[in-house]
Short mmCIF file of C-alpha atoms in Angstrom, two decimals:
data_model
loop_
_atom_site.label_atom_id
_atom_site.label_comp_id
_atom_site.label_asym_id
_atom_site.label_seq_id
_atom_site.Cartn_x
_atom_site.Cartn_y
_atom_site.Cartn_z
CA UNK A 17 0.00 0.00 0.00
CA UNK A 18 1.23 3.64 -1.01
CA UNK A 19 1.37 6.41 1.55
CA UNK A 20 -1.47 7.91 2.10
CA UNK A 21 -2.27 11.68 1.36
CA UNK A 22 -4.21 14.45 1.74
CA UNK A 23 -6.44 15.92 -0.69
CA UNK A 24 -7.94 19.19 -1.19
CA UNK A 25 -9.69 21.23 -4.09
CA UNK A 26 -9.19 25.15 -5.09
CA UNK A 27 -12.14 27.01 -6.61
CA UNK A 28 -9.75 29.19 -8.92
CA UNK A 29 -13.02 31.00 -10.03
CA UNK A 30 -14.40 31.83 -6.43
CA UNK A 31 -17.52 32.42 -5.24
CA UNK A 32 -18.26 33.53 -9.25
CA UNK A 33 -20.08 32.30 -12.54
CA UNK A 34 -18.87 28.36 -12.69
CA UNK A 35 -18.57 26.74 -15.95
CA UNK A 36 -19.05 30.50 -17.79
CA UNK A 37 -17.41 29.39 -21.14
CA UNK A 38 -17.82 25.97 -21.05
CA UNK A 39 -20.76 24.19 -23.01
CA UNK A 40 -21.31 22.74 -19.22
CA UNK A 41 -22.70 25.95 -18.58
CA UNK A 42 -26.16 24.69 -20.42
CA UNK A 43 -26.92 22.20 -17.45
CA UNK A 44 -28.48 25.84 -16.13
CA UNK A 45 -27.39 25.83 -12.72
CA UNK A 46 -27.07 29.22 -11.16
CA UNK A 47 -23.67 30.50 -9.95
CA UNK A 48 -25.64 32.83 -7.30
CA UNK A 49 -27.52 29.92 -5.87
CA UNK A 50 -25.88 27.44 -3.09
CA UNK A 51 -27.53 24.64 -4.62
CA UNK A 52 -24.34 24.05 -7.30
CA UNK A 53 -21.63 24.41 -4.82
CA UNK A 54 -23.81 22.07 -2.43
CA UNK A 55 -23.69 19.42 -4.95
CA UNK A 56 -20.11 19.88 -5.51
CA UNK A 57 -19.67 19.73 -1.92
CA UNK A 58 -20.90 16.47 -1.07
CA UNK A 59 -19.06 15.32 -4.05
CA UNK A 60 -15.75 15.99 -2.84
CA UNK A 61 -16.89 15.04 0.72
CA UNK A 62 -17.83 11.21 -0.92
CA UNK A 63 -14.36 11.21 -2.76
CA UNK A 64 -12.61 11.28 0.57
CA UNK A 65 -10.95 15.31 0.28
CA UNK A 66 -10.06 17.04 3.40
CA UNK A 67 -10.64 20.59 2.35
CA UNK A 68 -11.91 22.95 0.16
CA UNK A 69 -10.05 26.40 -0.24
CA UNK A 70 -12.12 29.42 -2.29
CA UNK A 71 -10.18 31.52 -3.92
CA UNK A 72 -11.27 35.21 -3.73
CA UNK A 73 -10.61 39.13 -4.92
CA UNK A 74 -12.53 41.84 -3.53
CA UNK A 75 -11.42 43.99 -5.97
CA UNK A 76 -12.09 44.16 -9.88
CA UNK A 77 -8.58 45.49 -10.10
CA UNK A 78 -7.27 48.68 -11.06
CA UNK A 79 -9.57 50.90 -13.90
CA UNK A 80 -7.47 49.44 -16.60
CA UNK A 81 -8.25 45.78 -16.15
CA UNK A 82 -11.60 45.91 -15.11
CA UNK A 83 -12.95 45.48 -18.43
CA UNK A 84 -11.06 42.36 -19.06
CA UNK A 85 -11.72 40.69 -16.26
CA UNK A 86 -15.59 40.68 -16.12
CA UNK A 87 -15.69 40.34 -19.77
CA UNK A 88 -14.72 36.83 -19.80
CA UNK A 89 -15.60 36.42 -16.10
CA UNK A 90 -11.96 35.41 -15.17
CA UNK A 91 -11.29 38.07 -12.64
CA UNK A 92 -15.02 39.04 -11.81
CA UNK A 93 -17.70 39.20 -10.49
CA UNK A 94 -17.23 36.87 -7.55
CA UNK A 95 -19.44 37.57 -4.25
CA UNK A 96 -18.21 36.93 -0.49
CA UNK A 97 -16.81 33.32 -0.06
CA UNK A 98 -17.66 33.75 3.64
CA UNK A 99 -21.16 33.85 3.46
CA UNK A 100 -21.56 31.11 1.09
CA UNK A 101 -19.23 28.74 3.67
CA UNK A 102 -22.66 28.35 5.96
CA UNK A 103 -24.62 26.77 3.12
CA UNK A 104 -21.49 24.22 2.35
CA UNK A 105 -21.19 23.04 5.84
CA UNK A 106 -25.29 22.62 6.21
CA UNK A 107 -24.16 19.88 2.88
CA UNK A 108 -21.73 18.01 4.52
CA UNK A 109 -20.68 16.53 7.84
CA UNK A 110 -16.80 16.17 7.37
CA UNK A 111 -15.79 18.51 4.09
CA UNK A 112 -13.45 21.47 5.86
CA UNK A 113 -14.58 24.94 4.35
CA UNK A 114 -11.72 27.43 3.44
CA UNK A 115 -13.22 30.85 2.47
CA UNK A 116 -10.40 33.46 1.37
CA UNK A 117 -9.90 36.83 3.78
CA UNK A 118 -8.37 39.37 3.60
CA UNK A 119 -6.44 40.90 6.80
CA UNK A 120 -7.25 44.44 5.08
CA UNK A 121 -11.33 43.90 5.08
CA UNK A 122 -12.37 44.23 8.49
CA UNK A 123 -10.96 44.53 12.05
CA UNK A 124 -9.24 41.82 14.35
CA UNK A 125 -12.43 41.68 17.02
CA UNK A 126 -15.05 41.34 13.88
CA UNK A 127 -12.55 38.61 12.38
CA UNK A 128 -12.58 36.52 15.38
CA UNK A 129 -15.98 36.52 16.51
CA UNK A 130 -17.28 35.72 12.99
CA UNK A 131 -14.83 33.32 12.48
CA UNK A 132 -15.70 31.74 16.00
CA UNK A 133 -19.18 31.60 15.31
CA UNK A 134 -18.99 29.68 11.81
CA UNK A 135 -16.13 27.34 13.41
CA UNK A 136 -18.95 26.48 16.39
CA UNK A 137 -22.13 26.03 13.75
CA UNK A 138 -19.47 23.93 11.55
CA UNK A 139 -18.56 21.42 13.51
CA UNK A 140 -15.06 22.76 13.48
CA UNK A 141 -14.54 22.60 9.99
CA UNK A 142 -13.83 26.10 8.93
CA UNK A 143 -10.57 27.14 7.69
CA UNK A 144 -8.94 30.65 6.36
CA UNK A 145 -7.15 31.06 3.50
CA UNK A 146 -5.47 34.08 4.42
CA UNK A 147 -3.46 36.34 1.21
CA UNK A 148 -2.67 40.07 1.89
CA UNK A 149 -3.70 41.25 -1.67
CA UNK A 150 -2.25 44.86 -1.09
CA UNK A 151 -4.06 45.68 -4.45
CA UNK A 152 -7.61 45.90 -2.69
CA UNK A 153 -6.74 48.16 -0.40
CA UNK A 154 -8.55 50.74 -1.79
CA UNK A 155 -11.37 49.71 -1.36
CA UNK A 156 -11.11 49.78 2.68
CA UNK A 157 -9.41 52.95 3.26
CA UNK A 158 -7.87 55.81 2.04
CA UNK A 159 -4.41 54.74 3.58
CA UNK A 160 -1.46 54.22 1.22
CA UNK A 161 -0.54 50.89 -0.33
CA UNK A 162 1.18 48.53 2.14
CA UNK A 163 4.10 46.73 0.32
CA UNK A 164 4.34 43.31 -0.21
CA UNK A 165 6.14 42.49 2.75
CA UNK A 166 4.38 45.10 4.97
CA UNK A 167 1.17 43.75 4.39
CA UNK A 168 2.42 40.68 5.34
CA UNK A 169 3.42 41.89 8.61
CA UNK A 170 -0.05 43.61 8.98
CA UNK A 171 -1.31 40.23 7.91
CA UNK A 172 0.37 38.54 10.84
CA UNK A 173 -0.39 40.90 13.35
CA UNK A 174 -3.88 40.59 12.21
CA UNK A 175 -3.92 36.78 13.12
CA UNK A 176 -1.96 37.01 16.52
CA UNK A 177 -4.35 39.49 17.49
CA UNK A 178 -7.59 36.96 16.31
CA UNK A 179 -5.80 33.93 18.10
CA UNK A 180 -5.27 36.57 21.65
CA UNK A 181 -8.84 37.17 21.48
CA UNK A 182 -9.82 32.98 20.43
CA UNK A 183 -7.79 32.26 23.56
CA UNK A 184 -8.77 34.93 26.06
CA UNK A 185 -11.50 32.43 27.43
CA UNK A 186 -9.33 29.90 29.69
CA UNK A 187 -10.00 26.43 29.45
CA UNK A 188 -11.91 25.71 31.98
CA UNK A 189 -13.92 29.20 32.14
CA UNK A 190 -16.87 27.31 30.67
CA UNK A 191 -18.73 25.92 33.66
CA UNK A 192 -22.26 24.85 32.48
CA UNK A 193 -22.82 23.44 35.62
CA UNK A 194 -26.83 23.85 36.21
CA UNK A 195 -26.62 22.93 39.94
CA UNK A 196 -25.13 25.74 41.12
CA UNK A 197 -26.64 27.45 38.05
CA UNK A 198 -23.08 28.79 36.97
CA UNK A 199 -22.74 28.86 33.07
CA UNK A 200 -19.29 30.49 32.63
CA UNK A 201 -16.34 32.02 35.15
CA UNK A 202 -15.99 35.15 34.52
CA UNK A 203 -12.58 35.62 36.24
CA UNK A 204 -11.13 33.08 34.08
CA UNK A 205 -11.92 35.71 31.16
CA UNK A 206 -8.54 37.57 30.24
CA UNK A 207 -8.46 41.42 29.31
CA UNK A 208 -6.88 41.35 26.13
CA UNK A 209 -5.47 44.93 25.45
CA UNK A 210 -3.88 44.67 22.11
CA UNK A 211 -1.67 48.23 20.58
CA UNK A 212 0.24 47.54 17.98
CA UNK A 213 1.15 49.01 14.91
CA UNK A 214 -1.92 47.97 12.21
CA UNK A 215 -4.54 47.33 14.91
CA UNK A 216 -5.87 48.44 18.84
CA UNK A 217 -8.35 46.54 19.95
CA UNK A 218 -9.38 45.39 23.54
CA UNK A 219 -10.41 41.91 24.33
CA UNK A 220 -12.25 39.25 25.66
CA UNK A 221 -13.75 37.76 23.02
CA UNK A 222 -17.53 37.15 23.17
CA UNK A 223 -17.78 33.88 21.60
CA UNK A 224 -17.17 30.36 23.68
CA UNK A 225 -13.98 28.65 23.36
CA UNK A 226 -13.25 25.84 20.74
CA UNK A 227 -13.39 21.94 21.82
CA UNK A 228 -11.57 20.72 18.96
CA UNK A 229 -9.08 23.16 17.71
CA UNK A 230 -9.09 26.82 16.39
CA UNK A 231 -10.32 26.97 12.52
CA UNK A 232 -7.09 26.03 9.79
CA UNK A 233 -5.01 28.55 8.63
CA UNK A 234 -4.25 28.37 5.38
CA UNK A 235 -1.45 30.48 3.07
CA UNK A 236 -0.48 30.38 -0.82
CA UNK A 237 2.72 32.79 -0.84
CA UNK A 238 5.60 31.82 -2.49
CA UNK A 239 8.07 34.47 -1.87
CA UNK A 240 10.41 34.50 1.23
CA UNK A 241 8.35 36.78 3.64
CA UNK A 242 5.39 34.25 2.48
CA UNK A 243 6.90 31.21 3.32
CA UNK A 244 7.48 32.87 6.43
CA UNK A 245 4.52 33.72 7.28
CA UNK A 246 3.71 30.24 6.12
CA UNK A 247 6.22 28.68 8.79
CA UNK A 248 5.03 31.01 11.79
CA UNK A 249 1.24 30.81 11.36
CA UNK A 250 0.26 27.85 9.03
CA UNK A 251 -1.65 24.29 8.92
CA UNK A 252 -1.51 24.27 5.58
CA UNK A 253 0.27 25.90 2.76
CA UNK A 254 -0.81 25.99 -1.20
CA UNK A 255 2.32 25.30 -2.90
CA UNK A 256 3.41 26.07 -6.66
CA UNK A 257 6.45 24.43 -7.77
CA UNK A 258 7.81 21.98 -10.19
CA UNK A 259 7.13 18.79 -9.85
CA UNK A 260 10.41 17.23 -9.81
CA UNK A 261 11.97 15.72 -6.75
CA UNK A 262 14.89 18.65 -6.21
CA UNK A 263 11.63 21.32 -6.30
CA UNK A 264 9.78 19.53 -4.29
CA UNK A 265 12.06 18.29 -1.75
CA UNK A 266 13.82 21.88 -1.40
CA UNK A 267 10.73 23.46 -1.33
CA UNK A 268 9.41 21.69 1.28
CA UNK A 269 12.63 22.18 3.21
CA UNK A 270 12.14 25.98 2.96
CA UNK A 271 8.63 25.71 4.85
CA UNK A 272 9.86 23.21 7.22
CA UNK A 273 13.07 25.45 8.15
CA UNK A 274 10.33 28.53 8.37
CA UNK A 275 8.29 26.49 10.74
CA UNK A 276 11.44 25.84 12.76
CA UNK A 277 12.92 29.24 12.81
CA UNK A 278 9.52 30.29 14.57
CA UNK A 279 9.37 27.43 17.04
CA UNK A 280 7.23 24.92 15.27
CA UNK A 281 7.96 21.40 14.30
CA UNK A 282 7.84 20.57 10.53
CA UNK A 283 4.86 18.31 10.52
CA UNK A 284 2.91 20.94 12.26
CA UNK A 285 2.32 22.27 8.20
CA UNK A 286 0.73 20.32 5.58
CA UNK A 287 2.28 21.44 2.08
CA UNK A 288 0.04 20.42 -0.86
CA UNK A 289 1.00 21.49 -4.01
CA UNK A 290 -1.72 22.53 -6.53
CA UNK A 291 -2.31 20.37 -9.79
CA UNK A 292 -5.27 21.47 -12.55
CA UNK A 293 -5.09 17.68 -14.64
CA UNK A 294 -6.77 16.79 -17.34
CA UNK A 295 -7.82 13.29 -17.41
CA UNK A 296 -8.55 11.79 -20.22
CA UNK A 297 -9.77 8.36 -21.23
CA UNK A 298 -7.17 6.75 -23.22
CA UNK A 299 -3.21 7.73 -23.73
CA UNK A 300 -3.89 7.95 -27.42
CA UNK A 301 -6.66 11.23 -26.34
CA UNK A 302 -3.86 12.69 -24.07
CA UNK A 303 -1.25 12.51 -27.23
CA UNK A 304 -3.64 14.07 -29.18
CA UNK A 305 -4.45 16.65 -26.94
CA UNK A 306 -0.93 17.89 -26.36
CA UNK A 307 -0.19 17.43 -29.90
CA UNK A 308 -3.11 20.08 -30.99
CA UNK A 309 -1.45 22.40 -28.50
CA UNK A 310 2.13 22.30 -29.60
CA UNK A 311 1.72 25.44 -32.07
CA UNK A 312 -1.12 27.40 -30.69
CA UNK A 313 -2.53 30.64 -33.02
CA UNK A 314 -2.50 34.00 -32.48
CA UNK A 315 -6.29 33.48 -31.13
CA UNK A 316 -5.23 31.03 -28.42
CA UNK A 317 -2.36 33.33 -26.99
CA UNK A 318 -4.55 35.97 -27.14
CA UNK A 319 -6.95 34.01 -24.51
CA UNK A 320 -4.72 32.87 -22.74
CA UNK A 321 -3.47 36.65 -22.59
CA UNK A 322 -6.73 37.87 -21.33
CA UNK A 323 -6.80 35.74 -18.71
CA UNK A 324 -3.36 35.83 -17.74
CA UNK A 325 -4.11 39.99 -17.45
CA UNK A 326 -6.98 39.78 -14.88
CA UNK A 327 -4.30 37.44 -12.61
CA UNK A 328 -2.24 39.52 -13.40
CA UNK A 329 -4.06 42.81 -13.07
CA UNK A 330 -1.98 44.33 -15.98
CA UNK A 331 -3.20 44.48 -19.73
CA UNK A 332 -1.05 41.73 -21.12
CA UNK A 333 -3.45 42.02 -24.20
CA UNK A 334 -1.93 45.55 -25.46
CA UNK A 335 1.39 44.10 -25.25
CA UNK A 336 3.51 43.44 -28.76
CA UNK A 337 3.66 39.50 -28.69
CA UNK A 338 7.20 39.20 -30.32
CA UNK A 339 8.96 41.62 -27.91
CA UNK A 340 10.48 41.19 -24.58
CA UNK A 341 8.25 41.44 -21.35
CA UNK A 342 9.22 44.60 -18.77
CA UNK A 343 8.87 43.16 -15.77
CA UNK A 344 8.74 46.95 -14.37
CA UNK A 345 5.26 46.57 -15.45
CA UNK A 346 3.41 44.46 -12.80
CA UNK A 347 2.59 46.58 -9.67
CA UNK A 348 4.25 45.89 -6.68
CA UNK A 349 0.57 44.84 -5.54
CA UNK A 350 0.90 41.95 -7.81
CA UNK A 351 1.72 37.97 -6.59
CA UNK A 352 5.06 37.78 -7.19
CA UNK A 353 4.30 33.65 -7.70
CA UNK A 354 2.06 34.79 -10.41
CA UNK A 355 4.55 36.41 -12.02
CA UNK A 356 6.72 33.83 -11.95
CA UNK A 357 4.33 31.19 -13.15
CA UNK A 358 3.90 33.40 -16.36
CA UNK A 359 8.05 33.86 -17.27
CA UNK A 360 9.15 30.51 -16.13
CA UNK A 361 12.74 30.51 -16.33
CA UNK A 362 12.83 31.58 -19.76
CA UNK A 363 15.08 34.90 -19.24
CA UNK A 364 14.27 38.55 -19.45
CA UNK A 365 14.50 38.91 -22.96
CA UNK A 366 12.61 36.23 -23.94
CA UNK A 367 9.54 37.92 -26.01
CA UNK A 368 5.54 37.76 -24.49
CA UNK A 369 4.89 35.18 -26.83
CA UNK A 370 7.41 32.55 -25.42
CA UNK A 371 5.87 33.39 -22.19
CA UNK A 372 2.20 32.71 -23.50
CA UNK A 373 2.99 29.62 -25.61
CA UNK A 374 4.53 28.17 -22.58
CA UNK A 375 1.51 28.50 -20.46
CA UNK A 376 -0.81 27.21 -23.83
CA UNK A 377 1.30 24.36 -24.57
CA UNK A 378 0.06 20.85 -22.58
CA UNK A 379 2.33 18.38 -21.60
CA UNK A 380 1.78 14.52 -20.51
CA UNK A 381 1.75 13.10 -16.88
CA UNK A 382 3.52 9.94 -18.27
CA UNK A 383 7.22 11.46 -19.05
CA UNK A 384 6.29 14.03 -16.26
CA UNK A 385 6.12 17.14 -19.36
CA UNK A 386 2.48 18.38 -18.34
CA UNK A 387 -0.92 16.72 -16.63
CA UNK A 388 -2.53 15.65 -19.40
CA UNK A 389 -3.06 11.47 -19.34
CA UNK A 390 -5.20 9.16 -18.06
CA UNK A 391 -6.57 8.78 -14.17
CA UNK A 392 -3.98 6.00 -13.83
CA UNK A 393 -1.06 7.84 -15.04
CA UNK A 394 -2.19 10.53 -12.66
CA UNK A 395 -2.12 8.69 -9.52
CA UNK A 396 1.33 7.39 -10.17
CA UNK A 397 2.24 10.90 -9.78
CA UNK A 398 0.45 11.41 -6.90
CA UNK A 399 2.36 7.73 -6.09
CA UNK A 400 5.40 9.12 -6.49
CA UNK A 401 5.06 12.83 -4.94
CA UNK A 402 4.53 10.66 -1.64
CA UNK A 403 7.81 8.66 -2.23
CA UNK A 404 9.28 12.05 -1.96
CA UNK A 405 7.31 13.05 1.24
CA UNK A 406 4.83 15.27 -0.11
CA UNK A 407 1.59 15.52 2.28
CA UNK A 408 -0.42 15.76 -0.65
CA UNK A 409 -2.45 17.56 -3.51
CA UNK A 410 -4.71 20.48 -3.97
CA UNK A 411 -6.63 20.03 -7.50
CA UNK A 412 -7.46 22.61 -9.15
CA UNK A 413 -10.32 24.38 -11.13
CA UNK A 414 -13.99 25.61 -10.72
CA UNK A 415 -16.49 24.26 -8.66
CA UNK A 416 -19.05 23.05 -11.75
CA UNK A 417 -20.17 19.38 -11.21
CA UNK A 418 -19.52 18.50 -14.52
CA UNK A 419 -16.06 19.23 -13.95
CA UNK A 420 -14.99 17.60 -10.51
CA UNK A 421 -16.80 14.58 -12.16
CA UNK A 422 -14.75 14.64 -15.27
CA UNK A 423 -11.78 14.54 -12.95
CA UNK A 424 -12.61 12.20 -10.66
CA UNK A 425 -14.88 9.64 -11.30
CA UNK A 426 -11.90 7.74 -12.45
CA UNK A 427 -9.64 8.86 -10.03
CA UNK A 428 -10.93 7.95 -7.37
CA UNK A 429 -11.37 4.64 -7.17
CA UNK A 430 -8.14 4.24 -8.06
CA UNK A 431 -6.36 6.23 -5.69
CA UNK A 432 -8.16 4.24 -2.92
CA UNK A 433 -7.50 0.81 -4.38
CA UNK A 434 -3.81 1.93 -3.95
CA UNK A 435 -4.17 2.94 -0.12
CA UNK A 436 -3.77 7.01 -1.00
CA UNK A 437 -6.83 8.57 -0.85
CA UNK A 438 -8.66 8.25 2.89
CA UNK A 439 -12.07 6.33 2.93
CA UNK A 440 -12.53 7.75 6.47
CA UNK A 441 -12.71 10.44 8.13
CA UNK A 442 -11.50 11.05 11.80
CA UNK A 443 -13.68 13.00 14.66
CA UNK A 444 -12.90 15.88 15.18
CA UNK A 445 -13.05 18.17 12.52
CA UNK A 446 -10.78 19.72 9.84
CA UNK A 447 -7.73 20.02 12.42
CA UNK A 448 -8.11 16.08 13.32
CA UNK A 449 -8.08 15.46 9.39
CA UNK A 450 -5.16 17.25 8.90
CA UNK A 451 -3.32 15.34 11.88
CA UNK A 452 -4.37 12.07 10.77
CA UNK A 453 -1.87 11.18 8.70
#
C-alpha cells in the first residue's frame, strides 16, 4: 500500500459564474444559488478530500483591467466566499470549508468573533485562506498601499491578534454546571489589550472557546516573507512548484526550516501542491491533446493573454507579442508567484509570446512534461510525490459538477484501491483530518 495523502480542491473561479465558457454551462445551474456548490460539496466530501479552499478578490482590479476581467468572467464578479461557507457546511458533515480573507477587510475583534461563530455552527470545519492582496486596499481605506512584505506583517499581526482574542477564554472558564446554576467564570476571562502598529483593539472575546481546535489557517505565498509567514502561522500551505523531486524536496525544506525558525515542528504544516489535470480516457486522447497544443494561433495566446491579465491585473493584451516582457510593469501589488508562473525561467528577454505559448502548450503526466493522461497515469504521480514526502495535492479548477466529475470519477477509485486517498474520516473536525496522517 502507497502512503497515504491528503487531498484538497481550489475554486480558482471563487464564489463567481462556474462553468461560464464551457458548453457545461447549459446544465443551467445558477452561480448565485448554493444549490451548485452544495452538490459539488458532497461530491468531494464522498471522494474522501479534506478541504476545500475558495479563492477570492474583492477587488475588480485597477480601472485598466476591469474590463477584461468581467468580460470573460476570469477576474469578476465573484461575491463573499464567507457567506456562502454556511450553506457548504449545512451539505456536509466532514468537508473542511476554506473561504479566502483578507487581513485588510475588516478589524481583528469582527474577524474573530465571525470566524468563531462559523467554526462552532461547523462542527469545526472552517478554515482561512489568508493572502494580503495589497491591491484591494482601496477599497477599505484611504491609507497608502502597504508593500508586499508590509502587508504581510499587517497580515500577521492581524492573526496574533484573532488567536489573543480565540484564547482569552481559559479552558476551563466554561462551567455549564446547572446545579449551582453557573454557566461560565468570569474571572477566568482575560483582558486582552492589544496596541500595535496595524490594529488596537481590547479583548475578551464574546464567543465560547473551541473543543476541537481553532479553525485552519491556510497560506499560498511563495516568496520569502510568504513562506514565512507560512512557517510562523500555518496548517496548511498551497504550494506552486515543479514537480520534480529537487523542487519539491527543497521546497518543502524551505517551509519546514520557516516552521522551525519560529518554534514549530515541521509536521505541524501540511504542504500540498496545486495540480489542474486533465484526465482523459485513453493515452492515445492525451497525445492528441498535447499534440493540438504544440503550435497554438494567435487566437489562443490571445486568450490565454486575457486571462493571464486579470491574474495579473496588468493588460497583457496591449502588449507586442514578439517583444520582450518589462517586468517593471506588474505593480508591486501583484503575486510575485504569479509572475513567476507566467516567465518561467525563460530569461528577461525572452519575447511575451514565449511566455504565452509556454503557459498554452500541454504536456503529458507519463514522461512528467504536463498533466494531461489518463486517471492512472495521474495517480502514479500522486504515487510518487509521496515517495518524496509530499503531504499531498490540492486540484485545481472551478467548482461546476460537470467538472470535478470529469476529474474524478476515475480517479478515485483508483487512488483508494492503492491505499492514498482516505475512505474515512476522523472526529474531530478539519484540524483532526489534517493530523491524521
Amino acid at each position: 500500500m502507497s502512503r497515504p495523502q491528503h487531498f484538497g480542491w481550489f475554486l480558482a473561479r471563487g464564489f463567481g459564474p462556474q462553468g461560464w465558457g464551457y458548453p457545461s454551462l447549459d446544465w443551467d445551474y445558477d452561480w448565485t444559488r448554493p444549490e451548485i456548490y452544495q452538490e459539488a460539496a458532497r461530491t468531494l466530501e464522498q471522494a474522501g478530500f479534506d478541504l476545500l479552499i475558495i479563492e477570492d478578490s474583492p477587488s475588480l482590479g485597477s480601472p485598466s483591467t476591469i474590463d477584461s476581467r468581467v468580460r470573460h468572467a476570469f477576474g469578476g464578479p465573484k461575491h463573499d466566499p464567507l457567506l456562502l461557507a454556511p450553506y457548504l457546511f449545512q451539505a456536509t458533515r466532514h468537508l473542511g470549508v476554506v473561504p479566502t480573507v483578507n487581513p485588510a477587510a475588516s478589524l481583528p475583534f469582527t474577524s474573530a468573533r465571525q470566524f468563531a461563530t462559523l467554526q462552532h455552527l461547523s462542527g469545526h470545519r472552517l478554515g482561512l485562506n489568508v493572502v494580503t492582496d495589497t491591491g484591494s486596499a482601496r477599497h477599505f481605506s484611504g491609507d497608502a498601499q502597504l508593500g508586499h512584505d508590509e502587508a504581510y506583517d499587517r497580515a500577521e499581526e492581524w492573526l496574533d491578534g484573532i488567536r489573543s482574542l480565540w484564547r482569552s477564554w481559559d479552558d476551563d472558564a466554561l462551567v455549564l454546571d446547572r446545579d449551582t446554576d453557573v454557566y461560565a467564570d468570569g474571572s477566568k476571562l482575560r483582558a486582552v489589550q492589544h496596541r500595535g502598529e496595524y490594529y488596537s483593539f481590547d479583548g475578551p472575546l464574546n464567543a465560547i472557546p473551541f473543543t476541537d481546535g481553532e479553525p485552519a489557517i491556510v497560506s499560498p505565498g511563495g516568496s520569502g516573507r510568504g513562506l514565512g509567514f507560512a512557517g510562523a502561522n500555518s496548517d496548511v500551505q498551497l504550494a506552486l512548484a515543479p514537480l520534480n523531486e529537487q523542487s519539491v524536496r527543497g521546497y518543502r525544506k524551505k517551509i519546514h526550516d520557516a516552521a522551525i525558525e519560529r518554534g514549530r515542528r515541521p509536521d505541524d504544516i501540511k504542504i500540498l501542491f496545486a495540480i489542474q489535470p486533465v484526465i482523459v480516457s485513453s493515452p492515445e486522447e492525451a497525445d492528441r491533446i498535447v499534440a493540438a497544443s504544440a503550435h497554438p494561433d494567435d487566437a489562443a495566446l490571445a486568450q490565454i493573454a486575457r486571462k493571464q491579465s486579470s491574474d495579473l491585473e496588468t493588460d497583457l493584451t496591449a502588449l507586442d507579442l514578439d517583444r520582450p516582457l518589462d517586468l517593471s510593469i506588474f505593480g508591486a501589488h501583484v503575486s510575485r508567484g504569479s509572475i513567476q508562473r507566467l516567465v518561467g525561467d525563460r530569461g528577461e528577454d525572452a519575447p511575451l509570446r514565449a511566455h504565452l505559448t509556454a503557459l498554452v502548450r500541454a504536456g503529458r503526466i507519463n514522461d512528467r512534461s504536463g498533466f494531461v493522461g489518463t486517471a492512472e497515469e495521474f495517480a502514479d504521480l500522486i504515487e510518487e510525490l509521496g515517495e518524496w514526502g509530499n503531504d499531498g495535492v490540492l486540484l485545481w479548477g472551478d467548482f461546476h459538477p460537470v467538472t470535478l466529475h470529469r476529474t474524478l470519477d476515475e480517479l478515485v477509485p483508483i487512488l483508494r484501491r492503492r491505499g492514498i486517498l482516505r475512505r474515512e474520516y476522523a472526529d474531530g473536525g478539519l484540524q483532526a483530518n489534517l493530523r491524521a496522517f
